[in-house]
CSV table of C-alpha atoms in Angstrom, one decimal:
chain,number,residue,atom,x,y,z
A,1,UNK,CA,0.3,0.2,0.2
A,2,UNK,CA,1.6,3.2,-0.8
A,3,UNK,CA,0.0,6.9,-0.8
A,4,UNK,CA,-1.2,9.3,-3.7
A,5,UNK,CA,-2.2,13.1,-2.9
A,6,UNK,CA,-5.0,12.6,-0.8
A,7,UNK,CA,-6.0,9.1,-1.9
A,8,UNK,CA,-4.5,5.8,-1.2
A,9,UNK,CA,-3.5,3.2,-3.6
A,10,UNK,CA,-3.5,-0.5,-2.7
A,11,UNK,CA,-3.4,-4.2,-4.2
A,12,UNK,CA,-6.9,-5.8,-3.0
A,13,UNK,CA,-7.1,-9.4,-3.0
A,14,UNK,CA,-10.2,-11.3,-3.8
A,15,UNK,CA,-8.9,-14.6,-3.7
A,16,UNK,CA,-8.3,-15.7,-7.3
A,17,UNK,CA,-6.3,-12.8,-7.7
A,18,UNK,CA,-5.7,-8.9,-6.6
A,19,UNK,CA,-7.3,-5.8,-8.3
A,20,UNK,CA,-5.6,-2.5,-8.4
A,21,UNK,CA,-7.5,0.1,-6.5
A,22,UNK,CA,-7.4,3.5,-5.5
A,23,UNK,CA,-9.7,5.2,-2.8
A,24,UNK,CA,-10.0,9.2,-2.5
A,25,UNK,CA,-12.2,11.6,-0.5
A,26,UNK,CA,-14.2,11.7,2.4
A,27,UNK,CA,-17.5,11.1,3.3
A,28,UNK,CA,-20.5,8.1,2.4
A,29,UNK,CA,-18.7,5.3,0.7
A,30,UNK,CA,-18.5,5.3,-3.3
A,31,UNK,CA,-17.9,2.0,-5.3
A,32,UNK,CA,-17.1,3.7,-9.1
A,33,UNK,CA,-17.3,0.9,-11.9
A,34,UNK,CA,-15.7,1.8,-14.7
A,35,UNK,CA,-16.2,1.0,-19.0
A,36,UNK,CA,-14.9,-0.7,-21.5
A,37,UNK,CA,-11.2,-0.8,-21.3
A,38,UNK,CA,-11.0,1.3,-18.3
A,39,UNK,CA,-7.2,1.8,-16.7
A,40,UNK,CA,-7.0,4.3,-13.9
A,41,UNK,CA,-3.7,4.9,-15.6
A,42,UNK,CA,-5.7,6.8,-18.1
A,43,UNK,CA,-8.4,8.1,-16.3
A,44,UNK,CA,-7.0,10.5,-13.5
A,45,UNK,CA,-9.2,9.2,-10.6
A,46,UNK,CA,-7.8,11.3,-8.2
A,47,UNK,CA,-9.6,14.6,-9.9
A,48,UNK,CA,-13.1,12.8,-10.1
A,49,UNK,CA,-15.8,15.3,-9.0
A,50,UNK,CA,-17.4,12.8,-6.5
A,51,UNK,CA,-14.1,12.6,-4.3
A,52,UNK,CA,-15.2,16.1,-2.8
A,53,UNK,CA,-18.0,14.7,-1.1
A,54,UNK,CA,-17.5,11.3,-0.9
A,55,UNK,CA,-14.8,8.1,-0.4
A,56,UNK,CA,-14.9,6.7,-3.4
A,57,UNK,CA,-13.4,3.4,-4.5
A,58,UNK,CA,-12.0,3.6,-8.0
A,59,UNK,CA,-10.3,0.1,-9.7
A,60,UNK,CA,-9.2,-1.9,-12.5
A,61,UNK,CA,-11.5,-4.8,-13.7
A,62,UNK,CA,-9.8,-8.0,-14.0
A,63,UNK,CA,-7.1,-8.1,-16.8
A,64,UNK,CA,-7.2,-4.6,-17.3
A,65,UNK,CA,-5.1,-1.5,-16.3
A,66,UNK,CA,-3.3,-3.5,-13.1
A,67,UNK,CA,-5.1,-5.8,-11.7
A,68,UNK,CA,-4.3,-9.6,-12.3
A,69,UNK,CA,-6.6,-12.0,-14.7
A,70,UNK,CA,-6.7,-15.5,-14.7
A,71,UNK,CA,-7.2,-18.2,-17.5
A,72,UNK,CA,-10.8,-18.8,-17.6
A,73,UNK,CA,-12.4,-15.8,-19.6
A,74,UNK,CA,-14.7,-13.5,-17.7
A,75,UNK,CA,-18.3,-13.6,-17.7
A,76,UNK,CA,-20.7,-10.3,-16.7
A,77,UNK,CA,-21.0,-12.4,-13.2
A,78,UNK,CA,-17.3,-12.6,-12.7
A,79,UNK,CA,-17.6,-9.1,-13.1
A,80,UNK,CA,-20.1,-8.7,-10.5
A,81,UNK,CA,-18.5,-10.6,-8.1
A,82,UNK,CA,-15.7,-9.4,-8.5
A,83,UNK,CA,-17.2,-5.7,-7.4
A,84,UNK,CA,-19.1,-7.5,-4.3
A,85,UNK,CA,-16.1,-8.8,-3.1
A,86,UNK,CA,-13.9,-5.8,-3.4
A,87,UNK,CA,-16.6,-3.9,-1.3
A,88,UNK,CA,-16.4,-6.5,1.4
A,89,UNK,CA,-12.7,-6.9,1.3
A,90,UNK,CA,-12.0,-3.5,1.8
A,91,UNK,CA,-14.4,-3.2,4.9
A,92,UNK,CA,-17.5,-1.5,3.7
A,93,UNK,CA,-21.2,-3.0,4.7
A,94,UNK,CA,-22.3,-1.3,2.0
A,95,UNK,CA,-21.8,1.6,-0.5
A,96,UNK,CA,-23.5,4.2,-3.4
A,97,UNK,CA,-22.7,2.0,-6.6
A,98,UNK,CA,-22.0,4.2,-9.6
A,99,UNK,CA,-21.4,2.7,-13.6
A,100,UNK,CA,-20.7,4.0,-16.4
A,101,UNK,CA,-21.1,2.1,-20.0
A,102,UNK,CA,-20.0,-1.1,-19.1
A,103,UNK,CA,-19.9,-0.5,-15.7
A,104,UNK,CA,-23.5,0.4,-15.2
A,105,UNK,CA,-23.8,-3.3,-16.8
A,106,UNK,CA,-21.5,-4.3,-14.1
A,107,UNK,CA,-23.7,-2.3,-11.8
A,108,UNK,CA,-27.1,-4.0,-13.1
A,109,UNK,CA,-25.9,-7.8,-12.0
A,110,UNK,CA,-24.1,-6.5,-8.9
A,111,UNK,CA,-27.6,-4.8,-7.9
A,112,UNK,CA,-29.9,-8.4,-8.8
A,113,UNK,CA,-26.1,-11.1,-7.2
A,114,UNK,CA,-25.4,-9.1,-4.2
A,115,UNK,CA,-28.3,-6.5,-3.0
A,116,UNK,CA,-27.0,-6.5,0.3
A,117,UNK,CA,-23.9,-4.4,-0.7
A,118,UNK,CA,-25.3,-1.8,-2.5
A,119,UNK,CA,-27.6,1.6,-1.0
A,120,UNK,CA,-27.9,3.8,-3.9
A,121,UNK,CA,-27.3,2.8,-7.6
A,122,UNK,CA,-26.3,5.3,-10.3
A,123,UNK,CA,-26.6,3.9,-14.0
A,124,UNK,CA,-24.4,6.3,-17.0
A,125,UNK,CA,-24.8,6.1,-20.5
A,126,UNK,CA,-25.5,1.9,-20.2
A,127,UNK,CA,-28.5,-0.9,-21.1
A,128,UNK,CA,-29.9,-4.0,-20.3
A,129,UNK,CA,-29.2,-5.8,-22.8
A,130,UNK,CA,-31.5,-8.1,-25.4
A,131,UNK,CA,-33.3,-6.4,-27.5
A,132,UNK,CA,-31.9,-3.1,-25.8
A,133,UNK,CA,-28.6,-3.3,-25.9
A,134,UNK,CA,-25.7,-1.0,-26.6
A,135,UNK,CA,-23.9,-0.9,-29.7
A,136,UNK,CA,-21.9,-4.5,-30.0
A,137,UNK,CA,-18.3,-2.9,-29.7
A,138,UNK,CA,-16.8,-6.3,-30.3
A,139,UNK,CA,-18.0,-6.3,-33.6
A,140,UNK,CA,-15.5,-3.4,-34.0
A,141,UNK,CA,-12.1,-5.6,-33.3
A,142,UNK,CA,-10.7,-5.6,-36.9
A,143,UNK,CA,-10.7,-1.4,-36.9
A,144,UNK,CA,-7.7,0.3,-35.7
A,145,UNK,CA,-6.1,3.8,-35.3
A,146,UNK,CA,-7.7,6.6,-36.6
A,147,UNK,CA,-10.9,4.6,-38.4
A,148,UNK,CA,-11.6,3.1,-34.8
A,149,UNK,CA,-11.3,6.7,-33.3
A,150,UNK,CA,-13.9,8.3,-36.0
A,151,UNK,CA,-16.0,5.2,-35.9
A,152,UNK,CA,-16.1,5.6,-32.2
A,153,UNK,CA,-17.3,9.7,-32.0
A,154,UNK,CA,-19.7,9.0,-34.3
A,155,UNK,CA,-21.3,6.6,-31.3
A,156,UNK,CA,-19.9,8.8,-28.8
A,157,UNK,CA,-22.3,11.4,-30.3
A,158,UNK,CA,-23.8,11.3,-33.3
A,159,UNK,CA,-23.5,15.6,-33.6
A,160,UNK,CA,-19.6,14.3,-34.4
A,161,UNK,CA,-18.2,16.8,-37.3
A,162,UNK,CA,-14.3,16.0,-37.2
A,163,UNK,CA,-13.9,19.4,-39.5
A,164,UNK,CA,-15.4,21.4,-36.7
A,165,UNK,CA,-13.4,23.8,-34.4
A,166,UNK,CA,-14.7,21.4,-31.6
A,167,UNK,CA,-15.5,18.1,-33.1
A,168,UNK,CA,-17.7,17.2,-30.2
A,169,UNK,CA,-20.0,19.9,-28.8
A,170,UNK,CA,-19.1,20.2,-24.9
A,171,UNK,CA,-15.8,18.2,-24.9
A,172,UNK,CA,-13.5,20.7,-25.4
A,173,UNK,CA,-9.9,20.1,-24.5
A,174,UNK,CA,-10.6,16.4,-23.4
A,175,UNK,CA,-11.2,16.0,-27.5
A,176,UNK,CA,-7.6,14.7,-28.5
A,177,UNK,CA,-6.3,12.6,-25.3
A,178,UNK,CA,-9.4,10.6,-25.2
A,179,UNK,CA,-9.0,10.5,-29.5
A,180,UNK,CA,-5.2,9.3,-28.9
A,181,UNK,CA,-6.7,6.5,-26.0
A,182,UNK,CA,-9.0,5.5,-28.8
A,183,UNK,CA,-6.4,4.8,-30.9
A,184,UNK,CA,-4.1,2.4,-28.7
A,185,UNK,CA,-4.1,-1.2,-29.8
A,186,UNK,CA,-6.7,-3.4,-27.3
A,187,UNK,CA,-5.4,-5.8,-24.7
A,188,UNK,CA,-5.8,-9.5,-24.3
A,189,UNK,CA,-8.0,-8.6,-21.4
A,190,UNK,CA,-10.1,-5.8,-23.3
A,191,UNK,CA,-10.9,-8.0,-26.0
A,192,UNK,CA,-11.9,-10.5,-22.9
A,193,UNK,CA,-14.0,-8.0,-21.8
A,194,UNK,CA,-15.9,-6.9,-24.7
A,195,UNK,CA,-16.8,-10.8,-24.9
A,196,UNK,CA,-18.4,-11.1,-21.7
A,197,UNK,CA,-20.6,-7.7,-22.3
A,198,UNK,CA,-21.7,-9.1,-25.9
A,199,UNK,CA,-23.2,-11.1,-23.3
A,200,UNK,CA,-25.6,-8.4,-20.9
A,201,UNK,CA,-28.9,-9.4,-20.7
A,202,UNK,CA,-30.6,-8.2,-17.4
A,203,UNK,CA,-33.7,-7.1,-19.3
A,204,UNK,CA,-35.8,-10.4,-17.5
A,205,UNK,CA,-34.1,-9.3,-13.8
A,206,UNK,CA,-34.9,-5.5,-13.6
A,207,UNK,CA,-37.5,-5.9,-11.4
A,208,UNK,CA,-34.9,-7.5,-8.9
A,209,UNK,CA,-33.4,-4.4,-8.3
A,210,UNK,CA,-34.0,-3.2,-5.0
A,211,UNK,CA,-31.9,-0.4,-4.5
A,212,UNK,CA,-33.2,2.9,-5.5
A,213,UNK,CA,-31.9,4.0,-9.1
A,214,UNK,CA,-30.8,6.9,-10.9
A,215,UNK,CA,-30.2,5.8,-14.5
A,216,UNK,CA,-28.6,8.8,-16.4
A,217,UNK,CA,-28.4,9.6,-20.3
A,218,UNK,CA,-27.5,11.5,-23.0
A,219,UNK,CA,-29.4,12.4,-25.4
A,220,UNK,CA,-27.0,12.2,-28.4
A,221,UNK,CA,-25.8,8.6,-27.5
A,222,UNK,CA,-25.7,5.8,-30.2
A,223,UNK,CA,-23.6,3.6,-28.1
A,224,UNK,CA,-26.6,3.3,-24.9
A,225,UNK,CA,-29.7,5.3,-26.7
A,226,UNK,CA,-31.8,7.0,-24.6
A,227,UNK,CA,-34.7,3.9,-25.6
A,228,UNK,CA,-32.4,1.6,-23.5
A,229,UNK,CA,-31.9,4.1,-20.8
A,230,UNK,CA,-35.9,4.3,-20.7
A,231,UNK,CA,-36.1,0.2,-20.2
A,232,UNK,CA,-33.9,0.2,-17.4
A,233,UNK,CA,-36.3,3.0,-15.8
A,234,UNK,CA,-39.8,1.2,-16.5
A,235,UNK,CA,-38.2,-2.1,-14.8
A,236,UNK,CA,-36.7,-1.1,-11.5
A,237,UNK,CA,-39.3,-0.2,-9.2
A,238,UNK,CA,-37.5,2.6,-7.6
A,239,UNK,CA,-36.2,4.2,-10.8
A,240,UNK,CA,-35.9,7.6,-12.1
A,241,UNK,CA,-34.2,9.1,-15.5
A,242,UNK,CA,-32.1,11.6,-15.4
A,243,UNK,CA,-31.2,13.2,-19.3
A,244,UNK,CA,-28.2,14.9,-20.2
A,245,UNK,CA,-26.8,17.2,-23.1
A,246,UNK,CA,-24.3,15.4,-24.5
A,247,UNK,CA,-23.5,11.4,-26.1
A,248,UNK,CA,-21.6,8.6,-24.3
A,249,UNK,CA,-19.7,11.1,-23.0
A,250,UNK,CA,-22.2,13.4,-21.3
A,251,UNK,CA,-20.7,13.3,-18.1
A,252,UNK,CA,-17.7,15.3,-19.6
A,253,UNK,CA,-19.9,17.6,-21.5
A,254,UNK,CA,-23.0,18.6,-19.5
A,255,UNK,CA,-21.6,20.1,-16.3
A,256,UNK,CA,-24.9,19.7,-14.4
A,257,UNK,CA,-24.4,15.6,-14.8
A,258,UNK,CA,-21.8,15.3,-11.6
A,259,UNK,CA,-24.1,17.8,-9.3
A,260,UNK,CA,-27.1,15.9,-10.3
A,261,UNK,CA,-25.9,12.3,-9.5
A,262,UNK,CA,-23.7,13.7,-6.2
A,263,UNK,CA,-27.8,14.8,-5.4
A,264,UNK,CA,-29.5,11.9,-5.5
A,265,UNK,CA,-26.8,9.7,-3.5
A,266,UNK,CA,-27.4,12.3,-0.8
A,267,UNK,CA,-30.7,11.4,-1.3
A,268,UNK,CA,-31.7,15.4,-1.6
A,269,UNK,CA,-32.7,15.3,-5.2
A,270,UNK,CA,-36.1,16.1,-6.4
A,271,UNK,CA,-38.6,13.4,-6.8
């Protein structure tokens, strides 16, 4: 274990191996579950907006970043069980959960399989699967470099215009670094993650989610379209929808997104 700024970096043993984790902030505990190909070395978890008023646990999924992997291919249940085991391993009885994109899929499985660890649930730019699945990113496996980046940006936000001064509205200076990251070769762990993602489907189990749930969607998102968010809201007993001016990256595009999420986690959001 070593110190990093105001947080703690640690490897947490889950029995089959260990996950790389970083914890920042003070306040009620929050588990942040990242999206496809997530790597804390590139996502700046120390600067995450929720760190300002919550104790946020960030981690690399198995097979990604600095976390361990095992020979058996992971499933969505594997990723959800990892999340539950991680919460328990750090000594939390339960916590709020914020899942983004693939992380939102994991969070749905977590809330269904381990309802005891989830207090409030936030699902961002994600889908329930089945007939309302997110775009099948595994089908882009043969695309590389600039071609892959262009295709992904068109899916991220249907307003994407590479010739414009601001190719993705609201993304600002983050556009360049994100584009550079999209062109990087995909790791073995990321490929296996996408394979697990392709089998995600909880459409028949949404009614088992007990936690109060906020479903957040960008209105210009073509990876996880708004219709998919509406299906989740209709299926989860205690859920409401919040929409934002952006696409799949609305958390960076719309400045009202994180304040809305924080208010929900505090329990003082409007009914």
